[in-house]
Amino acid sequence: MPHAELTVGEVAERSGVATSTLRFYEKEGLITSRRTAGNQRRYQREVLRRVAFIRVAQRVGISLAMIRDALNLLPDERTPTREDWANLSAAWEEDLTTRILLLQQLRDSLTGCIGCGCLSISRCPLVNPEDRLGQYGPGPRTLRGFQEAPSGRQNLPLAEP
């Protein structure tokens, strides 16, 4: 006879997600559990579908913040249905299309990249087109986000959109 509720270990086993990940999802407000008198987590069986929804959305590149916002739109924290998935994925379509275009541009620019990560090569079409960062000295000038330029100059963007 199946249990009405699942332990964290049972959810982990059934969903293929580590117990630490389940605790993280709960901390982030993506799933909920109740606590027993002994302070053990107990999950409704429906949490399995919710975890699957989270994992699929993550796999296609949706951030946890966007997933949380989407799940918060569901009434009474219910489990997403096929119709919910269709509506939510349609809302994410523009973001995904933009990411796909950026990845295609990256893929098409990689032919000139030696992949060393130095970012100072004068021909780098990804981060340093026309060696615009060379004026600030040798070596990797930026690796991610923004880097303060020397001598109080303005911050430089990692790459032009």
mmCIF file of C-alpha atoms in Angstrom:
data_model
loop_
_atom_site.group_PDB
_atom_site.id
_atom_site.type_symbol
_atom_site.label_atom_id
_atom_site.label_comp_id
_atom_site.label_asym_id
_atom_site.label_seq_id
_atom_site.Cartn_x
_atom_site.Cartn_y
_atom_site.Cartn_z
ATOM 1 C CA MET A 1 0.000 0.000 0.000
ATOM 2 C CA PRO A 2 1.623 3.293 -1.081
ATOM 3 C CA HIS A 3 2.282 6.023 1.454
ATOM 4 C CA ALA A 4 0.131 9.136 1.274
ATOM 5 C CA GLU A 5 3.279 11.203 1.751
ATOM 6 C CA LEU A 6 6.875 10.676 0.705
ATOM 7 C CA THR A 7 10.063 11.178 2.685
ATOM 8 C CA VAL A 8 12.856 13.299 1.264
ATOM 9 C CA GLY A 9 14.757 10.089 0.431
ATOM 10 C CA GLU A 10 11.762 8.641 -1.430
ATOM 11 C CA VAL A 11 11.315 11.834 -3.449
ATOM 12 C CA ALA A 12 15.035 11.863 -4.235
ATOM 13 C CA GLU A 13 14.953 8.244 -5.380
ATOM 14 C CA ARG A 14 11.803 8.656 -7.486
ATOM 15 C CA SER A 15 12.817 11.981 -9.048
ATOM 16 C CA GLY A 16 16.519 11.290 -9.542
ATOM 17 C CA VAL A 17 17.348 14.497 -7.657
ATOM 18 C CA ALA A 18 19.695 14.604 -4.659
ATOM 19 C CA THR A 19 18.190 15.244 -1.246
ATOM 20 C CA SER A 20 20.344 18.371 -0.972
ATOM 21 C CA THR A 21 18.767 19.647 -4.195
ATOM 22 C CA LEU A 22 15.292 19.017 -2.793
ATOM 23 C CA ARG A 23 16.171 20.961 0.342
ATOM 24 C CA PHE A 24 17.532 23.765 -1.868
ATOM 25 C CA TYR A 25 14.343 23.813 -3.966
ATOM 26 C CA GLU A 26 12.337 24.059 -0.766
ATOM 27 C CA LYS A 27 14.518 26.877 0.560
ATOM 28 C CA GLU A 28 14.029 28.700 -2.756
ATOM 29 C CA GLY A 29 10.245 28.326 -2.557
ATOM 30 C CA LEU A 30 9.935 25.954 -5.515
ATOM 31 C CA ILE A 31 8.475 23.039 -3.548
ATOM 32 C CA THR A 32 6.945 22.663 -0.099
ATOM 33 C CA SER A 33 6.825 19.992 2.552
ATOM 34 C CA ARG A 34 5.296 19.602 5.948
ATOM 35 C CA ARG A 35 7.326 18.702 9.019
ATOM 36 C CA THR A 36 6.533 15.785 11.276
ATOM 37 C CA ALA A 37 6.675 16.004 15.056
ATOM 38 C CA GLY A 38 10.271 14.763 14.701
ATOM 39 C CA ASN A 39 11.017 17.619 12.235
ATOM 40 C CA GLN A 40 11.291 15.284 9.231
ATOM 41 C CA ARG A 41 10.150 16.476 5.816
ATOM 42 C CA ARG A 42 7.088 14.889 4.243
ATOM 43 C CA TYR A 43 6.059 15.632 0.669
ATOM 44 C CA GLN A 44 2.800 15.134 -1.153
ATOM 45 C CA ARG A 45 3.156 12.742 -4.106
ATOM 46 C CA GLU A 46 2.407 15.624 -6.483
ATOM 47 C CA VAL A 47 5.807 17.103 -5.672
ATOM 48 C CA LEU A 48 7.300 14.542 -8.091
ATOM 49 C CA ARG A 49 5.626 16.259 -11.044
ATOM 50 C CA ARG A 50 6.663 19.666 -9.721
ATOM 51 C CA VAL A 51 10.303 18.525 -9.436
ATOM 52 C CA ALA A 52 10.135 17.101 -12.977
ATOM 53 C CA PHE A 53 8.774 20.446 -14.196
ATOM 54 C CA ILE A 54 11.652 22.288 -12.496
ATOM 55 C CA ARG A 55 14.265 19.953 -13.956
ATOM 56 C CA VAL A 56 12.910 20.186 -17.503
ATOM 57 C CA ALA A 57 12.716 23.977 -17.307
ATOM 58 C CA GLN A 58 16.296 24.124 -15.991
ATOM 59 C CA ARG A 59 17.471 21.810 -18.748
ATOM 60 C CA VAL A 60 16.237 24.211 -21.421
ATOM 61 C CA GLY A 61 18.015 27.083 -19.684
ATOM 62 C CA ILE A 62 15.274 28.702 -17.625
ATOM 63 C CA SER A 63 16.590 30.290 -14.437
ATOM 64 C CA LEU A 64 15.302 29.217 -11.041
ATOM 65 C CA ALA A 65 13.946 32.727 -10.522
ATOM 66 C CA MET A 66 11.849 32.460 -13.704
ATOM 67 C CA ILE A 67 10.716 28.955 -12.719
ATOM 68 C CA ARG A 68 9.695 30.202 -9.263
ATOM 69 C CA ASP A 69 7.767 33.104 -10.800
ATOM 70 C CA ALA A 70 5.992 30.691 -13.142
ATOM 71 C CA LEU A 71 5.102 28.253 -10.376
ATOM 72 C CA ASN A 72 3.817 31.102 -8.231
ATOM 73 C CA LEU A 73 1.231 31.816 -10.935
ATOM 74 C CA LEU A 74 -0.392 28.445 -10.312
ATOM 75 C CA PRO A 75 -3.333 28.563 -7.905
ATOM 76 C CA ASP A 76 -2.819 27.004 -4.474
ATOM 77 C CA GLU A 77 0.703 25.817 -5.392
ATOM 78 C CA ARG A 78 -0.799 23.032 -7.471
ATOM 79 C CA THR A 79 1.179 20.773 -9.718
ATOM 80 C CA PRO A 80 1.671 22.037 -13.295
ATOM 81 C CA THR A 81 -0.509 20.389 -15.918
ATOM 82 C CA ARG A 82 0.186 20.000 -19.641
ATOM 83 C CA GLU A 83 -1.820 23.153 -20.263
ATOM 84 C CA ASP A 84 0.257 24.992 -17.636
ATOM 85 C CA TRP A 85 3.462 23.827 -19.315
ATOM 86 C CA ALA A 86 2.186 25.029 -22.706
ATOM 87 C CA ASN A 87 1.279 28.457 -21.306
ATOM 88 C CA LEU A 88 4.487 28.863 -19.329
ATOM 89 C CA SER A 89 6.731 27.685 -22.135
ATOM 90 C CA ALA A 90 5.018 30.135 -24.493
ATOM 91 C CA ALA A 91 5.855 32.917 -22.036
ATOM 92 C CA TRP A 92 9.496 31.798 -22.073
ATOM 93 C CA GLU A 93 9.658 31.593 -25.873
ATOM 94 C CA GLU A 94 11.070 35.096 -26.416
ATOM 95 C CA ASP A 95 13.805 34.580 -23.841
ATOM 96 C CA LEU A 96 14.725 31.194 -25.313
ATOM 97 C CA THR A 97 14.715 32.564 -28.868
ATOM 98 C CA THR A 98 17.111 35.338 -27.816
ATOM 99 C CA ARG A 99 19.411 32.794 -26.160
ATOM 100 C CA ILE A 100 19.349 30.585 -29.245
ATOM 101 C CA LEU A 101 20.323 33.522 -31.459
ATOM 102 C CA LEU A 102 23.181 34.450 -29.130
ATOM 103 C CA LEU A 103 24.417 30.859 -29.053
ATOM 104 C CA GLN A 104 24.260 30.676 -32.854
ATOM 105 C CA GLN A 105 26.307 33.874 -33.077
ATOM 106 C CA LEU A 106 28.801 32.415 -30.626
ATOM 107 C CA ARG A 107 28.998 29.159 -32.585
ATOM 108 C CA ASP A 108 29.520 31.035 -35.853
ATOM 109 C CA SER A 109 32.258 33.204 -34.285
ATOM 110 C CA LEU A 110 34.231 30.312 -32.812
ATOM 111 C CA THR A 111 36.082 29.569 -36.036
ATOM 112 C CA GLY A 112 38.459 32.454 -35.282
ATOM 113 C CA CYS A 113 38.849 31.573 -31.610
ATOM 114 C CA ILE A 114 41.716 29.439 -30.385
ATOM 115 C CA GLY A 115 39.886 28.843 -27.113
ATOM 116 C CA CYS A 116 42.793 29.762 -24.863
ATOM 117 C CA GLY A 117 40.851 32.205 -22.751
ATOM 118 C CA CYS A 118 43.536 34.907 -22.873
ATOM 119 C CA LEU A 119 41.085 37.434 -24.318
ATOM 120 C CA SER A 120 43.969 39.657 -25.391
ATOM 121 C CA ILE A 121 44.467 38.239 -28.854
ATOM 122 C CA SER A 122 43.885 41.043 -31.316
ATOM 123 C CA ARG A 123 41.600 38.988 -33.552
ATOM 124 C CA CYS A 124 39.228 37.643 -30.865
ATOM 125 C CA PRO A 125 35.751 38.101 -32.373
ATOM 126 C CA LEU A 126 34.012 37.086 -29.151
ATOM 127 C CA VAL A 127 35.192 39.446 -26.436
ATOM 128 C CA ASN A 128 37.784 41.725 -27.945
ATOM 129 C CA PRO A 129 36.833 42.634 -31.492
ATOM 130 C CA GLU A 130 39.493 44.813 -33.139
ATOM 131 C CA ASP A 131 41.575 44.529 -29.930
ATOM 132 C CA ARG A 132 39.629 47.328 -28.243
ATOM 133 C CA LEU A 133 40.903 46.156 -24.833
ATOM 134 C CA GLY A 134 44.555 46.207 -25.935
ATOM 135 C CA GLN A 135 44.792 49.864 -25.019
ATOM 136 C CA TYR A 136 44.521 48.851 -21.350
ATOM 137 C CA GLY A 137 47.521 46.526 -21.333
ATOM 138 C CA PRO A 138 48.431 42.869 -21.951
ATOM 139 C CA GLY A 139 46.699 39.766 -20.622
ATOM 140 C CA PRO A 140 43.063 39.010 -19.927
ATOM 141 C CA ARG A 141 41.327 42.310 -19.281
ATOM 142 C CA THR A 142 37.885 40.883 -18.617
ATOM 143 C CA LEU A 143 36.638 37.397 -17.942
ATOM 144 C CA ARG A 144 33.028 37.976 -16.974
ATOM 145 C CA GLY A 145 30.758 40.959 -16.482
ATOM 146 C CA PHE A 146 32.564 44.265 -16.030
ATOM 147 C CA GLN A 147 36.119 45.131 -15.053
ATOM 148 C CA GLU A 148 37.179 48.524 -13.746
ATOM 149 C CA ALA A 149 39.316 50.146 -16.401
ATOM 150 C CA PRO A 150 42.674 51.612 -15.317
ATOM 151 C CA SER A 151 43.042 55.318 -14.477
ATOM 152 C CA GLY A 152 39.396 55.834 -13.509
ATOM 153 C CA ARG A 153 38.025 55.294 -17.022
ATOM 154 C CA GLN A 154 34.511 53.974 -17.477
ATOM 155 C CA ASN A 155 33.780 50.282 -16.950
ATOM 156 C CA LEU A 156 33.966 48.222 -20.095
ATOM 157 C CA PRO A 157 31.247 45.723 -21.067
ATOM 158 C CA LEU A 158 32.323 42.131 -21.598
ATOM 159 C CA ALA A 159 30.825 42.000 -25.067
ATOM 160 C CA GLU A 160 28.527 44.052 -27.198
ATOM 161 C CA PRO A 161 24.982 42.566 -27.418
#
